[in-house]
Amino acid sequence: MDRFTPAAPPREEEVSRLREELRLSREYDALTGLYNKNTFFEQAVRLLEDRPEESFDIACVDVERFKLVNDLYGIEAGDRLLQGIARRLKEVFSPPECILARMFNDLFALLLPQGKREEAEQAILRVFQALSHEMVLTPAIGFCPVLDRAHGAQGVSAMYDRAILALKSVKGNYLKHAAAYDVSQFSLLLEEQELLNGVSSALENREFEIYMQPKCNMRTGKVIGAEVLVRWRHPEKGLIPPNVFIPVFERNGFIKRLDVYVWEEAARWLRRWIDAGHHPFPVSVNISRIDIFGLDVCGILDGILEKYGLDVKLLELEITESAYVNQPEVVIHTLERLTAHRFTLLMDDFGSGYSSLNMLSSINVDILKIDMQFLVRSDQKSKNILESILRMSKWLDLPVIAEGVEAQWQVDFLTGLGCIYAQGFYYYRPMPLADFEALLLDDGRVDDLDNGMQRVSREMLLDFHELFHRDVMSDRLLENVLGAIALFRFDGSRLLLFKGTEEYYRLTDRLGLLSGGQGVEQDLLAPLREEDRARLLEALRRAKAAPDESGAEVSFCRRDLSPARWFHIRLFHLADRPDGEIFYGALSDVTEQMDNLERLRVRENQFYLAMEATNIVLFELDLKTREARYSEYAQRAFNLEAAVANAPEGFIEQGTVCEESQADFRAIYDAVYGGAERASCIIHAKLGDGSLVWNRITLAAVRDGQGEAASAVGMVETVSRAPEATPEIRLELKNQRAQIVRAGPQDSPAVLV
Ligand code: C2E
Ligand code: CA
Ligand code: CA
């Protein structure tokens, strides 16, 4: 066929094959075969529409120091790494529950069911570990719940932006790899304002609805009670879950009005239910710590019970463990009054905080609620913690409700440990009142309530306070409840071990912390070197000064051990006594994390050393301020100032660029300032001692997670020290000039490589 013969029209299969190829290239990322950014948003919207009842998170995953991989091992190795990550992530996060995409560069995005953050983080860490060979790879991960379902891809992309914000908050942090977006952390004032604007009228318009989540007996599967959970049916934003607005309302105090409203709604429902001739059914409402400090909780609840003529047994009260952290006396006083008025108190989220020990020593509760999400870390450890809590609770005749039970294995696990009650998606999700009533009317689903939750009369309960101080609660019983915890006495110079959990001894013994042997007073400070000692002392001071008993934390190294071990300790100040101050500390071994950090530092040094060998000087260029900052190595090796302002003019003013090269030099800066990816040229440069060399200058833009370039890396490489340009250099100079002339002075992409 010669080229004048008109081509035959393409056949149908050909056309559809081409179409298919086109579609693939539009929807998928060519390098990894994952969805691309647009497809991610499309598919996410579709999944959210398909599953309106379920909650989802968006996660963004970025490879820490990916640039270094490219620099050290080359672009191809970088590409292979991205493919490896993509392949492994795909094995873990697959449809139909998850959507996975590569957004660009080294940034991946995921849509996954909510409540799996820790699991997802661990899985991602494992993927990165599996790919860490010469270089330790770590991810930075940001999560954001999908809250806005009303605005399609636009809404999803807004949530994605927030996940990126969360990701940025951990980037470069080698001890913490993941963070969740939360309104308080980033104080998105605008958004809060928007939420708050509509709030008063929302209450009047009855936009707040109560949902019910049944609590079940795991042995029979029957319903024994329910928790009242609030939802906001926003006219524009749709159904908003409480974790979005409750923190905001807690900060501005509106929670008090909302909670009173919810309590009353719950009472109204109970009245209606009883009036309709049904068996009374106990429900629990949530009480925020803000309520305790700002309301006469007991008086208000008494009033509500009276108004609706309800027995106090029907309205149970859930108070989160963390409520006890601030000003415990106020809380204790309120709880005592509620107890005196015969309210049933549930301690919500038991095990979530560090102060369980303090709390249990000073208060009484009727029921513990343990959130399974606090126990997902490692199997054996979770098992130990649960076992201890359940053993303790049985001993005290204190019923336990396991919350957040999602899977059969959890049910087996819990019932195996003698836990009877559960609340979680495995049984029922929170549901609107109408659905809940239908459930209650469904024969056989509800326990004969008189046999429901076996409750113990208060007189039968041992006083935790007594218990703790009388030492009835042995170390063995406390073992694992709180991990490696110890009490210390600080006498101004020594931090003496007073008493520790078994886990503490296990950890420290294994690591030789008790080198002094038994019976000798152990001083945690004694073996430390000066800098570590100073850090620990400083943390003790901070823990004491911490206004809200939030404690203080610090990492320190036992360099006297071989190999050296790193510890992290969280310290709380408990009491001042004549013989010293009492602290309690939670200890963990973080040697591995610190080793990773160290290994990275070594890598970096090797990188700099490699550059030294080839006479390369590195600097970072801020594209906005136009400031060039030299690397530490360059400052040291070449005796350079830390920064040069107003590049390139700053350099030219210093007299380091010979006249003949100044145009080229300016051109590459203009190119990168103008958006070029990379620009390079050879210049004749004058050194501090007056000697002349030929240098190749390369500027390369560095993109952040959003694909925006805020900085560039500059590289200065000496290619020749000959006084005259070599023929190769002359050729290159000629080419780069020709390009500059062609590009013209305005549209600069001058010498792009
Ligand atoms: P919470 O009191 O710990 O309530 C339990 C939360 O766990 C509920 O979230 C429930 O939907 C969720 N959940 C239950 N089972 C499972 C499960 O199997 N898996 C997972 N992943 N989650 C499960 P919700 O309704 O979004 O409420 C979140 C938090 O908002 C509540 O945590 C509570 O602290 C607060 N809250 C809800 N309603 C009120 C209220 O009326 N007043 C106050 N002050 N706080 C409220
Ligand atoms: Ca609760
Ligand atoms: Ca809870």
GROMACS .gro file of N, CA, C and O in nm, residues 615-678:
model
  256
  615ASN      N    1   3.201   1.709   4.457
  615ASN     CA    2   3.203   1.855   4.457
  615ASN      C    3   3.067   1.917   4.431
  615ASN      O    4   3.056   2.016   4.360
  616ILE      N    5   2.962   1.856   4.482
  616ILE     CA    6   2.831   1.914   4.460
  616ILE      C    7   2.791   1.993   4.584
  616ILE      O    8   2.807   1.945   4.696
  617VAL      N    9   2.740   2.110   4.563
  617VAL     CA   10   2.686   2.189   4.673
  617VAL      C   11   2.536   2.195   4.656
  617VAL      O   12   2.487   2.219   4.546
  618LEU      N   13   2.467   2.171   4.762
  618LEU     CA   14   2.320   2.173   4.755
  618LEU      C   15   2.265   2.295   4.825
  618LEU      O   16   2.318   2.335   4.927
  619PHE      N   17   2.160   2.350   4.771
  619PHE     CA   18   2.089   2.452   4.848
  619PHE      C   19   1.941   2.443   4.818
  619PHE      O   20   1.900   2.381   4.720
  620GLU      N   21   1.863   2.499   4.906
  620GLU     CA   22   1.718   2.497   4.888
  620GLU      C   23   1.673   2.637   4.853
  620GLU      O   24   1.720   2.734   4.913
  621LEU      N   25   1.584   2.646   4.755
  621LEU     CA   26   1.540   2.776   4.710
  621LEU      C   27   1.391   2.792   4.740
  621LEU      O   28   1.310   2.711   4.696
  622ASP      N   29   1.360   2.893   4.817
  622ASP     CA   30   1.219   2.920   4.845
  622ASP      C   31   1.162   3.001   4.729
  622ASP      O   32   1.209   3.112   4.701
  623LEU      N   33   1.064   2.945   4.660
  623LEU     CA   34   1.017   3.010   4.537
  623LEU      C   35   0.938   3.137   4.565
  623LEU      O   36   0.922   3.220   4.477
  624LYS      N   37   0.887   3.150   4.685
  624LYS     CA   38   0.811   3.272   4.717
  624LYS      C   39   0.905   3.384   4.762
  624LYS      O   40   0.903   3.493   4.707
  625THR      N   41   0.987   3.356   4.863
  625THR     CA   42   1.072   3.462   4.917
  625THR      C   43   1.199   3.479   4.836
  625THR      O   44   1.272   3.575   4.851
  626ARG      N   45   1.226   3.381   4.748
  626ARG     CA   46   1.346   3.382   4.664
  626ARG      C   47   1.474   3.374   4.748
  626ARG      O   48   1.578   3.425   4.709
  627GLU      N   49   1.464   3.313   4.863
  627GLU     CA   50   1.581   3.297   4.946
  627GLU      C   51   1.643   3.160   4.921
  627GLU      O   52   1.572   3.061   4.908
  628ALA      N   53   1.775   3.159   4.911
  628ALA     CA   54   1.846   3.031   4.893
  628ALA      C   55   1.915   2.995   5.024
  628ALA      O   56   1.985   3.077   5.082
  629ARG      N   57   1.886   2.872   5.071
  629ARG     CA   58   1.948   2.829   5.197
  629ARG      C   59   2.040   2.711   5.169
  629ARG      O   60   1.998   2.613   5.109
  630TYR      N   61   2.162   2.720   5.218
  630TYR     CA   62   2.256   2.611   5.195
  630TYR      C   63   2.234   2.498   5.293
  630TYR      O   64   2.190   2.519   5.405
  631SER      N   65   2.267   2.379   5.251
  631SER     CA   66   2.263   2.266   5.342
  631SER      C   67   2.374   2.285   5.446
  631SER      O   68   2.470   2.358   5.424
  632GLU      N   69   2.356   2.215   5.556
  632GLU     CA   70   2.456   2.224   5.663
  632GLU      C   71   2.594   2.190   5.610
  632GLU      O   72   2.693   2.254   5.642
  633TYR      N   73   2.593   2.084   5.529
  633TYR     CA   74   2.720   2.037   5.477
  633TYR      C   75   2.788   2.148   5.397
  633TYR      O   76   2.907   2.175   5.415
  634ALA      N   77   2.712   2.215   5.310
  634ALA     CA   78   2.769   2.318   5.225
  634ALA      C   79   2.822   2.434   5.309
  634ALA      O   80   2.929   2.487   5.284
  635GLN      N   81   2.745   2.469   5.411
  635GLN     CA   82   2.790   2.578   5.497
  635GLN      C   83   2.924   2.543   5.559
  635GLN      O   84   3.014   2.626   5.565
  636ARG      N   85   2.930   2.418   5.606
  636ARG     CA   86   3.053   2.376   5.673
  636ARG      C   87   3.168   2.366   5.574
  636ARG      O   88   3.275   2.424   5.595
  637ALA      N   89   3.142   2.296   5.466
  637ALA     CA   90   3.251   2.263   5.375
  637ALA      C   91   3.302   2.384   5.298
  637ALA      O   92   3.420   2.394   5.270
  638PHE      N   93   3.214   2.475   5.264
  638PHE     CA   94   3.257   2.586   5.179
  638PHE      C   95   3.252   2.719   5.250
  638PHE      O   96   3.264   2.824   5.188
  639ASN      N   97   3.228   2.710   5.380
  639ASN     CA   98   3.230   2.832   5.457
  639ASN      C   99   3.130   2.934   5.404
  639ASN      O  100   3.161   3.052   5.388
  640LEU      N  101   3.012   2.888   5.372
  640LEU     CA  102   2.912   2.977   5.313
  640LEU      C  103   2.820   3.030   5.422
  640LEU      O  104   2.805   2.968   5.526
  641GLU      N  105   2.760   3.145   5.391
  641GLU     CA  106   2.654   3.196   5.479
  641GLU      C  107   2.537   3.096   5.474
  641GLU      O  108   2.523   3.024   5.377
  642ALA      N  109   2.454   3.096   5.576
  642ALA     CA  110   2.342   3.003   5.576
  642ALA      C  111   2.246   3.031   5.461
  642ALA      O  112   2.191   2.940   5.400
  643ALA      N  113   2.226   3.159   5.428
  643ALA     CA  114   2.126   3.191   5.326
  643ALA      C  115   2.171   3.309   5.241
  643ALA      O  116   2.247   3.394   5.286
  644VAL      N  117   2.121   3.310   5.120
  644VAL     CA  118   2.143   3.424   5.031
  644VAL      C  119   2.005   3.474   4.990
  644VAL      O  120   1.923   3.398   4.940
  645ALA      N  121   1.980   3.603   5.016
  645ALA     CA  122   1.848   3.658   4.984
  645ALA      C  123   1.843   3.696   4.836
  645ALA      O  124   1.945   3.715   4.772
  646ASN      N  125   1.721   3.704   4.786
  646ASN     CA  126   1.695   3.756   4.653
  646ASN      C  127   1.776   3.690   4.542
  646ASN      O  128   1.846   3.756   4.467
  647ALA      N  129   1.766   3.558   4.536
  647ALA     CA  130   1.833   3.488   4.427
  647ALA      C  131   1.756   3.515   4.297
  647ALA      O  132   1.634   3.525   4.301
  648PRO      N  133   1.821   3.529   4.182
  648PRO     CA  134   1.965   3.515   4.160
  648PRO      C  135   2.045   3.642   4.187
  648PRO      O  136   2.167   3.637   4.194
  649GLU      N  137   1.977   3.759   4.202
  649GLU     CA  138   2.053   3.884   4.211
  649GLU      C  139   2.148   3.882   4.329
  649GLU      O  140   2.258   3.936   4.322
  650GLY      N  141   2.104   3.820   4.440
  650GLY     CA  142   2.190   3.813   4.559
  650GLY      C  143   2.324   3.749   4.529
  650GLY      O  144   2.429   3.795   4.574
  651PHE      N  145   2.321   3.642   4.449
  651PHE     CA  146   2.445   3.574   4.413
  651PHE      C  147   2.532   3.665   4.324
  651PHE      O  148   2.653   3.673   4.341
  652ILE      N  149   2.461   3.731   4.230
  652ILE     CA  150   2.536   3.814   4.136
  652ILE      C  151   2.604   3.929   4.210
  652ILE      O  152   2.719   3.961   4.186
  653GLU      N  153   2.529   3.986   4.307
  653GLU     CA  154   2.586   4.096   4.385
  653GLU      C  155   2.709   4.051   4.463
  653GLU      O  156   2.801   4.129   4.484
  654GLN      N  157   2.708   3.926   4.505
  654GLN     CA  158   2.825   3.876   4.579
  654GLN      C  159   2.947   3.861   4.490
  654GLN      O  160   3.055   3.833   4.539
  655GLY      N  161   2.924   3.876   4.361
  655GLY     CA  162   3.036   3.869   4.267
  655GLY      C  163   3.080   3.728   4.234
  655GLY      O  164   3.191   3.707   4.186
  656THR      N  165   2.994   3.630   4.259
  656THR     CA  166   3.036   3.492   4.232
  656THR      C  167   3.008   3.449   4.088
  656THR      O  168   3.054   3.344   4.045
  657VAL      N  169   2.928   3.528   4.017
  657VAL     CA  170   2.894   3.490   3.880
  657VAL      C  171   2.963   3.587   3.784
  657VAL      O  172   2.941   3.709   3.790
  658CYS      N  173   3.049   3.534   3.696
  658CYS     CA  174   3.119   3.623   3.603
  658CYS      C  175   3.020   3.690   3.508
  658CYS      O  176   2.918   3.631   3.472
  659GLU      N  177   3.055   3.806   3.468
  659GLU     CA  178   2.972   3.888   3.381
  659GLU      C  179   2.913   3.808   3.263
  659GLU      O  180   2.793   3.808   3.240
  660GLU      N  181   3.001   3.737   3.193
  660GLU     CA  182   2.960   3.664   3.072
  660GLU      C  183   2.849   3.561   3.100
  660GLU      O  184   2.778   3.521   3.009
  661SER      N  185   2.836   3.515   3.228
  661SER     CA  186   2.740   3.409   3.260
  661SER      C  187   2.612   3.460   3.325
  661SER      O  188   2.520   3.383   3.351
  662GLN      N  189   2.609   3.587   3.351
  662GLN     CA  190   2.497   3.637   3.431
  662GLN      C  191   2.362   3.619   3.364
  662GLN      O  192   2.262   3.589   3.429
  663ALA      N  193   2.358   3.637   3.231
  663ALA     CA  194   2.230   3.623   3.160
  663ALA      C  195   2.178   3.479   3.173
  663ALA      O  196   2.061   3.455   3.203
  664ASP      N  197   2.269   3.384   3.154
  664ASP     CA  198   2.229   3.243   3.164
  664ASP      C  199   2.180   3.214   3.305
  664ASP      O  200   2.081   3.143   3.326
  665PHE      N  201   2.255   3.265   3.399
  665PHE     CA  202   2.224   3.239   3.540
  665PHE      C  203   2.084   3.291   3.575
  665PHE      O  204   2.003   3.222   3.634
  666ARG      N  205   2.058   3.414   3.529
  666ARG     CA  206   1.924   3.471   3.555
  666ARG      C  207   1.817   3.388   3.487
  666ARG      O  208   1.708   3.368   3.540
  667ALA      N  209   1.848   3.340   3.367
  667ALA     CA  210   1.746   3.270   3.287
  667ALA      C  211   1.696   3.144   3.357
  667ALA      O  212   1.576   3.115   3.356
  668ILE      N  213   1.786   3.070   3.421
  668ILE     CA  214   1.736   2.945   3.484
  668ILE      C  215   1.650   2.977   3.605
  668ILE      O  216   1.553   2.908   3.633
  669TYR      N  217   1.683   3.082   3.677
  669TYR     CA  218   1.598   3.121   3.790
  669TYR      C  219   1.460   3.164   3.739
  669TYR      O  220   1.358   3.124   3.792
  670ASP      N  221   1.463   3.248   3.632
  670ASP     CA  222   1.335   3.292   3.577
  670ASP      C  223   1.251   3.172   3.538
  670ASP      O  224   1.130   3.168   3.559
  671ALA      N  225   1.317   3.072   3.479
  671ALA     CA  226   1.244   2.954   3.433
  671ALA      C  227   1.174   2.886   3.551
  671ALA      O  228   1.055   2.854   3.545
  672VAL      N  229   1.247   2.864   3.659
  672VAL     CA  230   1.188   2.791   3.772
  672VAL      C  231   1.085   2.877   3.844
  672VAL      O  232   0.978   2.828   3.882
  673TYR      N  233   1.113   3.006   3.857
  673TYR     CA  234   1.011   3.093   3.916
  673TYR      C  235   0.885   3.093   3.830
  673TYR      O  236   0.774   3.108   3.878
  674GLY      N  237   0.905   3.075   3.698
  674GLY     CA  238   0.791   3.077   3.605
  674GLY      C  239   0.719   2.943   3.597
  674GLY      O  240   0.629   2.928   3.517
  675GLY      N  241   0.762   2.845   3.675
  675GLY     CA  242   0.686   2.720   3.677
  675GLY      C  243   0.757   2.602   3.615
  675GLY      O  244   0.702   2.492   3.609
  676ALA      N  245   0.880   2.622   3.567
  676ALA     CA  246   0.950   2.509   3.505
  676ALA      C  247   0.985   2.405   3.610
  676ALA      O  248   1.006   2.436   3.726
  677GLU      N  249   0.990   2.280   3.566
  677GLU     CA  250   1.019   2.166   3.653
  677GLU      C  251   1.168   2.165   3.690
  677GLU      O  252   1.204   2.135   3.802
  678ARG      N  253   1.251   2.201   3.595
  678ARG     CA  254   1.394   2.185   3.610
  678ARG      C  255   1.463   2.275   3.510
  678ARG      O  256   1.417   2.289   3.396
   0.00000   0.00000   0.00000
